[in-house]
Coordinates of C-alpha atoms and ligand atoms in Angstrom, one line a residue:
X230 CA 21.6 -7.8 -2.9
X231 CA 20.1 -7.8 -6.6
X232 CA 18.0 -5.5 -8.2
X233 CA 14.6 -6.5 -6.8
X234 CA 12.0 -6.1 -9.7
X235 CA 8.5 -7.0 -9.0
X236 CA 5.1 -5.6 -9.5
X237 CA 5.6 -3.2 -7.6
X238 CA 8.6 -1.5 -9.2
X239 CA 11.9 -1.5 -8.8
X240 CA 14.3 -1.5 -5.7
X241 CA 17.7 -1.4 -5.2
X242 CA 21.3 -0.2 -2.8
X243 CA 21.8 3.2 -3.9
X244 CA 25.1 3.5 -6.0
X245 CA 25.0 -0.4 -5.8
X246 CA 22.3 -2.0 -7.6
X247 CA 20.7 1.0 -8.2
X248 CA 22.3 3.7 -10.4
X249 CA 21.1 7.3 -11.7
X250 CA 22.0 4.5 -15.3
X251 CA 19.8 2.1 -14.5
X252 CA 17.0 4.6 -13.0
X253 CA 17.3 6.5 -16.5
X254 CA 17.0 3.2 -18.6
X255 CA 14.0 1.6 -16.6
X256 CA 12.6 5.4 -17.2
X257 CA 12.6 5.0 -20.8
X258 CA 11.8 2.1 -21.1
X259 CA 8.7 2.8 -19.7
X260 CA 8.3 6.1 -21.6
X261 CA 8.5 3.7 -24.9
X262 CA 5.4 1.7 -23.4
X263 CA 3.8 4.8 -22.7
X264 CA 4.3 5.8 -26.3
X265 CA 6.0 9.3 -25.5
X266 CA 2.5 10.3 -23.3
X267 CA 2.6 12.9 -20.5
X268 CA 3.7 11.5 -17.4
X269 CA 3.8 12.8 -13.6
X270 CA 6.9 12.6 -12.2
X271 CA 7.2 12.3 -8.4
X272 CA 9.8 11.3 -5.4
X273 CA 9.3 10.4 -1.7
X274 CA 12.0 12.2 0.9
X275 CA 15.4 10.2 0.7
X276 CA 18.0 12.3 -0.5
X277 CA 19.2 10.7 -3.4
X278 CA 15.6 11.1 -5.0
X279 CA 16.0 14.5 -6.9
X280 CA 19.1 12.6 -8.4
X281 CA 17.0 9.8 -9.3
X282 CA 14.6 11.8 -10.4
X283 CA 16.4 13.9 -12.9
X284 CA 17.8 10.7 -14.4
X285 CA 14.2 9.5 -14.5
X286 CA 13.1 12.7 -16.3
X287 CA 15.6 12.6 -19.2
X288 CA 14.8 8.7 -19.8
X289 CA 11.2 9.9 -20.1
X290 CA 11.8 12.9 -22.3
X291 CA 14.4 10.5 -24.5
X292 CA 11.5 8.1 -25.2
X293 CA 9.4 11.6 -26.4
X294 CA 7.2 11.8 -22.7
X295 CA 6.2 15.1 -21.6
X296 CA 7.7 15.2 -18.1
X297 CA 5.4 16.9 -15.3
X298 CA 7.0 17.9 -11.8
X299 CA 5.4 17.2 -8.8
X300 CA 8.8 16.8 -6.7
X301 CA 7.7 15.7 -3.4
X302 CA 5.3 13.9 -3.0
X303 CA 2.8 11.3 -1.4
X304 CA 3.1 8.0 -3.8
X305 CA -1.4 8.3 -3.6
X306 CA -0.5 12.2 -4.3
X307 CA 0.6 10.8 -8.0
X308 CA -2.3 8.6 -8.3
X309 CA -4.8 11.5 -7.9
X310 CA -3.0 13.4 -10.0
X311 CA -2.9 11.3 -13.0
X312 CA -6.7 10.6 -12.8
X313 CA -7.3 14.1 -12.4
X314 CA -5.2 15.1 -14.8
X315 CA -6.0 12.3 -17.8
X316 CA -2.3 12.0 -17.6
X317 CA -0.9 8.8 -19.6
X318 CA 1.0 7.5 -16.3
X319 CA 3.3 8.4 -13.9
X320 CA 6.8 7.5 -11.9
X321 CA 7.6 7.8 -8.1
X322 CA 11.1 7.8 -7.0
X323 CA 10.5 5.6 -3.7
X324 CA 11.3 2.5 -1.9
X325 CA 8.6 2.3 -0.1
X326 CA 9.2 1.3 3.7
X327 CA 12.4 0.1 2.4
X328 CA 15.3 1.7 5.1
X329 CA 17.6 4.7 3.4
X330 CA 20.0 2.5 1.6
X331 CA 17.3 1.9 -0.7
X332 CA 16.0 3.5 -3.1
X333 CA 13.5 3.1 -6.4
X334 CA 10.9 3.4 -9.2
X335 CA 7.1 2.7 -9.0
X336 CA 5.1 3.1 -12.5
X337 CA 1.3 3.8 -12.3
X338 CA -0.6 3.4 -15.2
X339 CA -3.0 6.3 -17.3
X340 CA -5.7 5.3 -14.5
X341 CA -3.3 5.7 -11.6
X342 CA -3.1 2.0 -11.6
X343 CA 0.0 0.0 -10.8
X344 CA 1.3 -2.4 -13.3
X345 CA 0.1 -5.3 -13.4
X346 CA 2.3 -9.1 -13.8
X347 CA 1.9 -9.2 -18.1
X348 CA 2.8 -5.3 -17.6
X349 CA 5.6 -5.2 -15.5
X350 CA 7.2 -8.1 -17.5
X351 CA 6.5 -6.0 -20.3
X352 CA 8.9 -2.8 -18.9
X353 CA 11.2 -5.3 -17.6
X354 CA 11.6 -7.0 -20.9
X355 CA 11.7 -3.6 -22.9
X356 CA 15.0 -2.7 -19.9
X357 CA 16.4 -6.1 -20.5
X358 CA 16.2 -6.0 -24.1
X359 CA 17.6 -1.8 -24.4
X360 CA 14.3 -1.9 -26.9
X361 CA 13.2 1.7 -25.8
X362 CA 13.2 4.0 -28.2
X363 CA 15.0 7.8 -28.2
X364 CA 13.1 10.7 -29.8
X365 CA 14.7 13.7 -31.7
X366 CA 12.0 16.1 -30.5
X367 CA 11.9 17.0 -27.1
X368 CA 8.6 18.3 -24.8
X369 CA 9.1 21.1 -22.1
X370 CA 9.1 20.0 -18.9
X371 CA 6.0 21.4 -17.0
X372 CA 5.7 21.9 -13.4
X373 CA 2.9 21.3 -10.9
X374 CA 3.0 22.2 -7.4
X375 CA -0.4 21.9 -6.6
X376 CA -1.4 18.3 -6.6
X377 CA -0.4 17.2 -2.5
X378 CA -3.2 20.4 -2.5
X379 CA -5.9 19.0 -4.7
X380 CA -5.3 15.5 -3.3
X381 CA -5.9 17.0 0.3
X382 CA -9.2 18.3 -1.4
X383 CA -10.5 15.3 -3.1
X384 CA -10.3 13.6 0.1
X385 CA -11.9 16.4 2.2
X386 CA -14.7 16.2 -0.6
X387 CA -15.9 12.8 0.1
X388 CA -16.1 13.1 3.6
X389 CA -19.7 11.8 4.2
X390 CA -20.0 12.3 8.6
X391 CA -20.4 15.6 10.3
X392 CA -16.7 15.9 12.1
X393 CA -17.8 18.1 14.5
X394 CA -17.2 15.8 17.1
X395 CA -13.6 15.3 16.6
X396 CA -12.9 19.5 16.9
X397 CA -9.8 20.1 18.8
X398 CA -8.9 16.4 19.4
X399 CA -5.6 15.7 20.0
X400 CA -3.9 13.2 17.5
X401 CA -0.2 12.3 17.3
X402 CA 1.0 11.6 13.5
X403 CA 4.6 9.9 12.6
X404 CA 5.4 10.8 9.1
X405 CA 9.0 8.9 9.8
X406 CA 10.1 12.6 8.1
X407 CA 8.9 11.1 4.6
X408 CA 6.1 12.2 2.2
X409 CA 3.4 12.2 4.7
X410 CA 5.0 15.4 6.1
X411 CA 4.0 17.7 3.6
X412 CA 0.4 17.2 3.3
X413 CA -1.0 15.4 6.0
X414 CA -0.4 17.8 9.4
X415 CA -2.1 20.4 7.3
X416 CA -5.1 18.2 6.7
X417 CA -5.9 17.0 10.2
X418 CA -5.6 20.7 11.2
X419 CA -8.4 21.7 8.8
X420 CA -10.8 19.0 10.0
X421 CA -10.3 20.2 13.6
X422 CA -7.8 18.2 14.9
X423 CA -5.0 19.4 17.3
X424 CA -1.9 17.3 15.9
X425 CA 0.9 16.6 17.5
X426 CA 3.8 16.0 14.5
X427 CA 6.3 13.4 15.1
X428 CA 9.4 12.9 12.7
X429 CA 7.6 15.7 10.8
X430 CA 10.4 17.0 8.9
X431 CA 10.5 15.8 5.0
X432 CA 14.4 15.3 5.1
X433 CA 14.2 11.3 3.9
X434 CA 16.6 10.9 7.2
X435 CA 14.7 8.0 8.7
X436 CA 14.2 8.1 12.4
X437 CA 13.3 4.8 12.9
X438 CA 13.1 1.9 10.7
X439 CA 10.8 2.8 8.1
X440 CA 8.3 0.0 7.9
X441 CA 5.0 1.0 9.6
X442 CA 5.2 -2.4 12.1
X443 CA 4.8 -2.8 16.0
X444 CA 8.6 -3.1 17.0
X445 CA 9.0 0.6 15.1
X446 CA 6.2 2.6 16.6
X447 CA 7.2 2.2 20.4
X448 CA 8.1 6.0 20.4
X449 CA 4.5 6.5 18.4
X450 CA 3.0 4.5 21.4
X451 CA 4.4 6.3 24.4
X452 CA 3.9 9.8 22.6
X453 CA 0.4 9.2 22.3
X454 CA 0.0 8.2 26.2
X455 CA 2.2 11.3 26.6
X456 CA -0.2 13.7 25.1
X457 CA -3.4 12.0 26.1
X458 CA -4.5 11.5 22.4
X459 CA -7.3 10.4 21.0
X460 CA -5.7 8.4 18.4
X461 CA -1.6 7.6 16.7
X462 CA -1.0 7.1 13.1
X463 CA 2.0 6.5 11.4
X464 CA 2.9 6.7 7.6
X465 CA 5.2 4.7 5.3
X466 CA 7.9 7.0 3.7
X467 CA 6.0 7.2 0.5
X468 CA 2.5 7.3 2.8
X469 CA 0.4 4.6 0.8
X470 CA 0.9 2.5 4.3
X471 CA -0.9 3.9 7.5
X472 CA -0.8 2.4 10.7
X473 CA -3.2 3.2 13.7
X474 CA -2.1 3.0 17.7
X475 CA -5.9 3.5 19.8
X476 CA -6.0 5.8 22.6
X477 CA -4.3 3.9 25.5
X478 CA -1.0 3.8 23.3
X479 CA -1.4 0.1 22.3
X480 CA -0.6 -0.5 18.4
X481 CA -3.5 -2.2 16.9
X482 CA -2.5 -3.8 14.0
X483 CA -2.0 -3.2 10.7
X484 CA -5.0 -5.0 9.4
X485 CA -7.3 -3.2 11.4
X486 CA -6.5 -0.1 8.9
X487 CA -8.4 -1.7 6.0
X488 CA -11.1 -3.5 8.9
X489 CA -11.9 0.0 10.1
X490 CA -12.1 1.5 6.8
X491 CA -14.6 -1.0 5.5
X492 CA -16.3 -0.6 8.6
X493 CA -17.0 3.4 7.6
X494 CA -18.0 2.8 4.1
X495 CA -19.9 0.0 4.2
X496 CA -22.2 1.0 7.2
X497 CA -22.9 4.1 4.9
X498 CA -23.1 2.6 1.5
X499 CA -23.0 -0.9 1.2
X500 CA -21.3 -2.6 -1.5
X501 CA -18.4 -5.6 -3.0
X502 CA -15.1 -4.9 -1.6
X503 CA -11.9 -5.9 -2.7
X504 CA -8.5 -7.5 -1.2
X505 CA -5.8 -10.0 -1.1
X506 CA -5.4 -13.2 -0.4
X507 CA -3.7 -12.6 2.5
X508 CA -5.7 -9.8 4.5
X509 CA -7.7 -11.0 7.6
X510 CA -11.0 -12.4 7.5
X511 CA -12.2 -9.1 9.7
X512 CA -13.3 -7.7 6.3
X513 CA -15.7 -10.8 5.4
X514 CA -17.0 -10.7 9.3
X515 CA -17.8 -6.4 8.2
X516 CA -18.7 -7.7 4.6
X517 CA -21.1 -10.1 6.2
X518 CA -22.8 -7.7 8.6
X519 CA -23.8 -5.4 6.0
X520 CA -24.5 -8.5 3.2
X521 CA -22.0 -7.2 1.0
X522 CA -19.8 -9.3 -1.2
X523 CA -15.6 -9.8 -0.7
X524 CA -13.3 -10.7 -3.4
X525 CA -10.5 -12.1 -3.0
X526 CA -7.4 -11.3 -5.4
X527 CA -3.8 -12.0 -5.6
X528 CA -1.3 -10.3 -3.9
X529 CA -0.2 -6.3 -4.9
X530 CA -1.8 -3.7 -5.3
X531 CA -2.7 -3.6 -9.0
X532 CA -5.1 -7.0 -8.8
X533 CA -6.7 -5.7 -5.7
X534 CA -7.1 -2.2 -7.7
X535 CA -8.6 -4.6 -10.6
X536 CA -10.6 -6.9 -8.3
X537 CA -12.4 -3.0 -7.7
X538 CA -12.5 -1.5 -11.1
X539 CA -13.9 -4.8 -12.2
X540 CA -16.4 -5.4 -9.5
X541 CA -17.0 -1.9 -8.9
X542 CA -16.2 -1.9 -5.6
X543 CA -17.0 0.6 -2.7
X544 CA -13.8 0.4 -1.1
X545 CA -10.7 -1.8 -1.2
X546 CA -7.0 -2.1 -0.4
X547 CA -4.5 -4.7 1.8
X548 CA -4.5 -6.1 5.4
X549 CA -0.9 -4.4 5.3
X550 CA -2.0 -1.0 6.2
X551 CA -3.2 -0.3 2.4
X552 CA -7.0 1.4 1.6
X553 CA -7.9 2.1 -1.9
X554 CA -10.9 4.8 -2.2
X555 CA -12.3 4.4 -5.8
X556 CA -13.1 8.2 -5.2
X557 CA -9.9 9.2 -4.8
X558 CA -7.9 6.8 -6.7
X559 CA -6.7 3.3 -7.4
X560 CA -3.8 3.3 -5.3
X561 CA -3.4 2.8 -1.3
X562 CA -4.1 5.8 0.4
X563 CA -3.0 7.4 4.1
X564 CA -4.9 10.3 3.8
X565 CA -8.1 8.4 2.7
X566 CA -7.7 5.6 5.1
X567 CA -7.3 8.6 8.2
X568 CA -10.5 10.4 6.9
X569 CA -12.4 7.2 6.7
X570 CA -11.3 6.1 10.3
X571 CA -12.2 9.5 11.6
X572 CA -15.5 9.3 9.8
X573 CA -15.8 5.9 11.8
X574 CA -15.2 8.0 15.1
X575 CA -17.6 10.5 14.6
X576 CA -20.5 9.0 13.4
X577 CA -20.2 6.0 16.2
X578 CA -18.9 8.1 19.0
X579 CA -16.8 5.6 19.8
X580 CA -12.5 5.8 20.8
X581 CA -10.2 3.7 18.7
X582 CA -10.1 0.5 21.4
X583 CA -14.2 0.6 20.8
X584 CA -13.8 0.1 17.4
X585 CA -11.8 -2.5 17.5
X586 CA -13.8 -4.0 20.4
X587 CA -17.0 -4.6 18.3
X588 CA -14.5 -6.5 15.6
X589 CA -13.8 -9.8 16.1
X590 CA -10.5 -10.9 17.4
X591 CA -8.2 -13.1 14.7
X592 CA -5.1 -14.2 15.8
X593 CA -2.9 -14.2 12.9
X594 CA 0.4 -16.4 12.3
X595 CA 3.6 -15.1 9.5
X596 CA 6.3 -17.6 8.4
X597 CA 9.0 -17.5 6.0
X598 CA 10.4 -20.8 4.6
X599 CA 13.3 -20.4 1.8
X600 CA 12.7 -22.2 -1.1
X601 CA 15.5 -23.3 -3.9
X602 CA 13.8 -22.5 -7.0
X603 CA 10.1 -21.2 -8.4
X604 CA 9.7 -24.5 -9.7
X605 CA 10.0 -26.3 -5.9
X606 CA 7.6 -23.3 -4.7
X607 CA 5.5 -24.0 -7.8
X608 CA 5.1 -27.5 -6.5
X609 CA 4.3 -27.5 -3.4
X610 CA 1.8 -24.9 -3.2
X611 CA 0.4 -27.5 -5.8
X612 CA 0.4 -30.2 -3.6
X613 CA -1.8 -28.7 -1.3
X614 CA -4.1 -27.7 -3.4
X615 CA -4.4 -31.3 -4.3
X616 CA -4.0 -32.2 -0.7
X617 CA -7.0 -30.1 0.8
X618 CA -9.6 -30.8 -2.0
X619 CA -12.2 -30.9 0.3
X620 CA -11.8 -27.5 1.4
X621 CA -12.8 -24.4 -0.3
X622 CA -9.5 -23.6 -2.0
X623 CA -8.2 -20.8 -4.2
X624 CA -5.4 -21.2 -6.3
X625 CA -5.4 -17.6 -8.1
X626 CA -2.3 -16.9 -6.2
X627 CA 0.0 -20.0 -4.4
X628 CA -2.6 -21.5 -2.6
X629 CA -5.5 -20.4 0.0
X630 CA -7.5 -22.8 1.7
X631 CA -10.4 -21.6 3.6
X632 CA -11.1 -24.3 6.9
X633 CA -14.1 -23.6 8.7
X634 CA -12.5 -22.1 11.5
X635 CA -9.5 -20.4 9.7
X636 CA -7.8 -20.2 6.7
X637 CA -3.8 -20.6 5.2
X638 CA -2.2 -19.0 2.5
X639 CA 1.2 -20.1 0.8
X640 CA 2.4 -18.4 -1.9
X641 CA 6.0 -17.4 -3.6
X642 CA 7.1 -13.9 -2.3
X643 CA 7.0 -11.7 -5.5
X644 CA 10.7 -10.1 -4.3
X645 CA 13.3 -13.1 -3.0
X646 CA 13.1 -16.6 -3.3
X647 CA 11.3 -17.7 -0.2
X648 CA 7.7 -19.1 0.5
X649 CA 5.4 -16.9 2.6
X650 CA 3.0 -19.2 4.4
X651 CA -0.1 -17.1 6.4
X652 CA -2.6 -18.7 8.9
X653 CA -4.9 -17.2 10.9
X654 CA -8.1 -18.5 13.2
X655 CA -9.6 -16.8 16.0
X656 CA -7.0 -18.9 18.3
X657 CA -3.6 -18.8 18.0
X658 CA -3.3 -22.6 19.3
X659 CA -5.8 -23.6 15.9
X660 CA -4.0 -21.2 13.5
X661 CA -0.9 -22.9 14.3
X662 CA -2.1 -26.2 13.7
X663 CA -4.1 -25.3 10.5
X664 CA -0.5 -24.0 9.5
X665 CA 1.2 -27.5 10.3
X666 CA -1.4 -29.2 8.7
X667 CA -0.6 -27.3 5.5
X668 CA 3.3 -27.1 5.4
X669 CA 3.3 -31.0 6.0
X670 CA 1.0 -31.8 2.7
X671 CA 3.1 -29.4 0.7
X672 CA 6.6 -30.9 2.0
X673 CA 7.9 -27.1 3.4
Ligands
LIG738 MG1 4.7 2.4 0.7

């Protein structure tokens, strides 16, 4: 397996693809776009990550960067902390949901902001190229080990609803022992919350497959018929990703996360909201309630963090479990996304099945087609564009195509060479045969 680099950083087989060498060089190369600023330096559990991370420091202090530790930490951790700190950027040692074999790099920008595609190429071409530069005059290496604190209190800060109602309610939490651990127990404690704290140890030793999906929370599920809970999340390793399992045990779905969250601001403060191409049309039914606008961006987290700095957005994120709150910072955050869903309990007095209850109900179809080159992907997302004229199509990212009673989305995956194709309609029978329709005009 390659290198995988993408917009959304690097990723690659520890002491295979991905080397303390080629940690340090992608480090400094980014430290040479950053012009030597001060940078926050952060890692998720895995084990290999205070190695990676001391190679990431010296390529940051070689290209003149003064180096700020945060060690452990939450990926949205790092993106508070460089907007409260005007720090000039930041690097977390992660991959992500990845399983332990894997490990990597994600670059924010001075606003906390991922890279985006011009950017990204820009640090890959300055790593390709060796064109960083190496300084003479070093900066001491400061410390911090208070941001996971002051993240915590940001996000306590903008809590809007009287939580009152949620004292002493039992929640069950897997932080699949990564980031998540450290903050996030302690946080649902102070708001009243009795927690019950699965895989709760931040030892990067995965106890299930890492990737907050269905088929890896049934031990989430049962616990939270176990304990009679109110309500089960579960984090991604680096906690950008949150997850939410209602009351009787039954996983939700992932893109009820962003759903719910839009839900909570919106009822409070209407306003434009911002997400992928890809995420359900439950936001637009919410957008629509409350007369608010939704755009629509590509794919990753940097455009949908643009899309919202641009539109000035109330809230934003991805249907994959991701919520951006413009108050905290521009990246996907766990924390906010749990304090916003709580929010949603408290002022409706509704459980979690409720919730979802007064949503409409989408069924949503996922394919994966390989594809020989960009250039054959390229083309056929092309073709049906051209193909589906009469629709409302977008073309900002593959193509979208937005029927009357559902929509499709092909696109090229930013990380291997395959085609991910996307349907949803409120029946499963109509998403699949929007999805036919499409793959026949574009010849996948
Ligand atoms: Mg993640």
């Amino acid at each position: 397996m390659a290198l995988m680099i993408g917009v959304s950083g690097i990723r690659g087989l520890i002491g295979d693809t991905l080397t303390p060498q080629v940690v340090l060089d992608f480090a400094q190369a980014y430290g040479t776009i950053l012009d030597g600023g001060r940078v926050v330096l952060g890692r998720d559990t895995r084990p290999s990550g205070e190695m990676f991370a001391s190679a990431a420091a010296a390529g940051l202090a070689a290209a003149g960067c003064e180096v700020t530790h945060v060690d452990v930490a939450m990926t949205p951790t790092i993106g508070h902390a460089i907007r409260a700190g005007a720090y000039d950027g930041g690097v977390i040692i992660t991959a992500s949901h990845n399983p332990q074999p894997w490990n990597g790099l994600k670059f924010l920008d001075d606003r906390g902001v991922a890279p985006n595609p011009a950017r990204a190429k820009r640090i890959e071409d300055t790593w390709r190229k060796k064109a960083w530069r190496c300084t003479d005059s070093f900066r001491e290496q400061q410390r911090d080990s208070d941001a996971g604190r002051r993240h915590v209190e940001a996000v306590r800060g903008a809590i809007e609803v009287d939580l009152s109602p949620i004292r002493g309610t039992r929640v069950v939490l897997d932080s699949v022992n990564g980031a998540g651990c450290l903050e996030m127990p302690g946080m649902l404690r102070a708001l009243g919350c009795e927690v019950v704290h699965m895989n709760g140890e931040p030892t990067g030793e995965f106890a299930h497959t890492p990737e907050p999906l269905a088929e890896n929370l049934t031990d989430l599920c049962a616990a939270v018929r176990r304990h009679d809970a109110a309500i089960g999340f579960a984090q991604d390793p680096d906690a950008d990703r949150l997850v939410i399992v209602d009351e009787t045990g039954a996983f939700i779905g992932e893109e009820y996360t962003l759903a719910l969250s839009v839900q909570a601001v919106l009822s409070r403060r209407p306003g434009a909201i911002a997400t992928n191409l890809s995420t359900s049309r439950l936001v637009d039914a919410i957008a629509e309630r409350y007369q608010c606008e939704v755009i629509r961006t590509a794919v990753g987290e940097a455009n949908v963090a643009t899309g919202m700095l641009e539109h000035d957005c109330v809230i934003g994120g991805e249907g994959n479990g991701g919520v951006i709150d413009p108050r905290i910072s521009w990246v996907r955050d766990s924390l906010s996304a749990i304090s916003l869903v709580l929010q949603l309990m408290c002022a409706t007095g509704k459980r979690v099945s409720e919730l979802v209850a007064d949503l409409p109900r989408y069924a949503m179809i996922k394919q994966k087609v390989a594809c020989a080159s960009r250039e054959a992907i390229d083309a056929a997302t092309r073709k049906t564009a051209e193909a589906f004229a009469g629709e409302r199509v977008s073309t900002i990212d593959g193509t979208r195509i937005d029927f009357a009673d559902g929509w499709v989305h092909i696109r090229a995956s930013n990380t291997e060479p395959i085609v991910r194709i996307m349907g949803e309609a409120e029946d499963r029978a109509v998403a699949e045969e929007l999805i036919g329709r499409v793959r026949k005009a574009s010849g996948l």
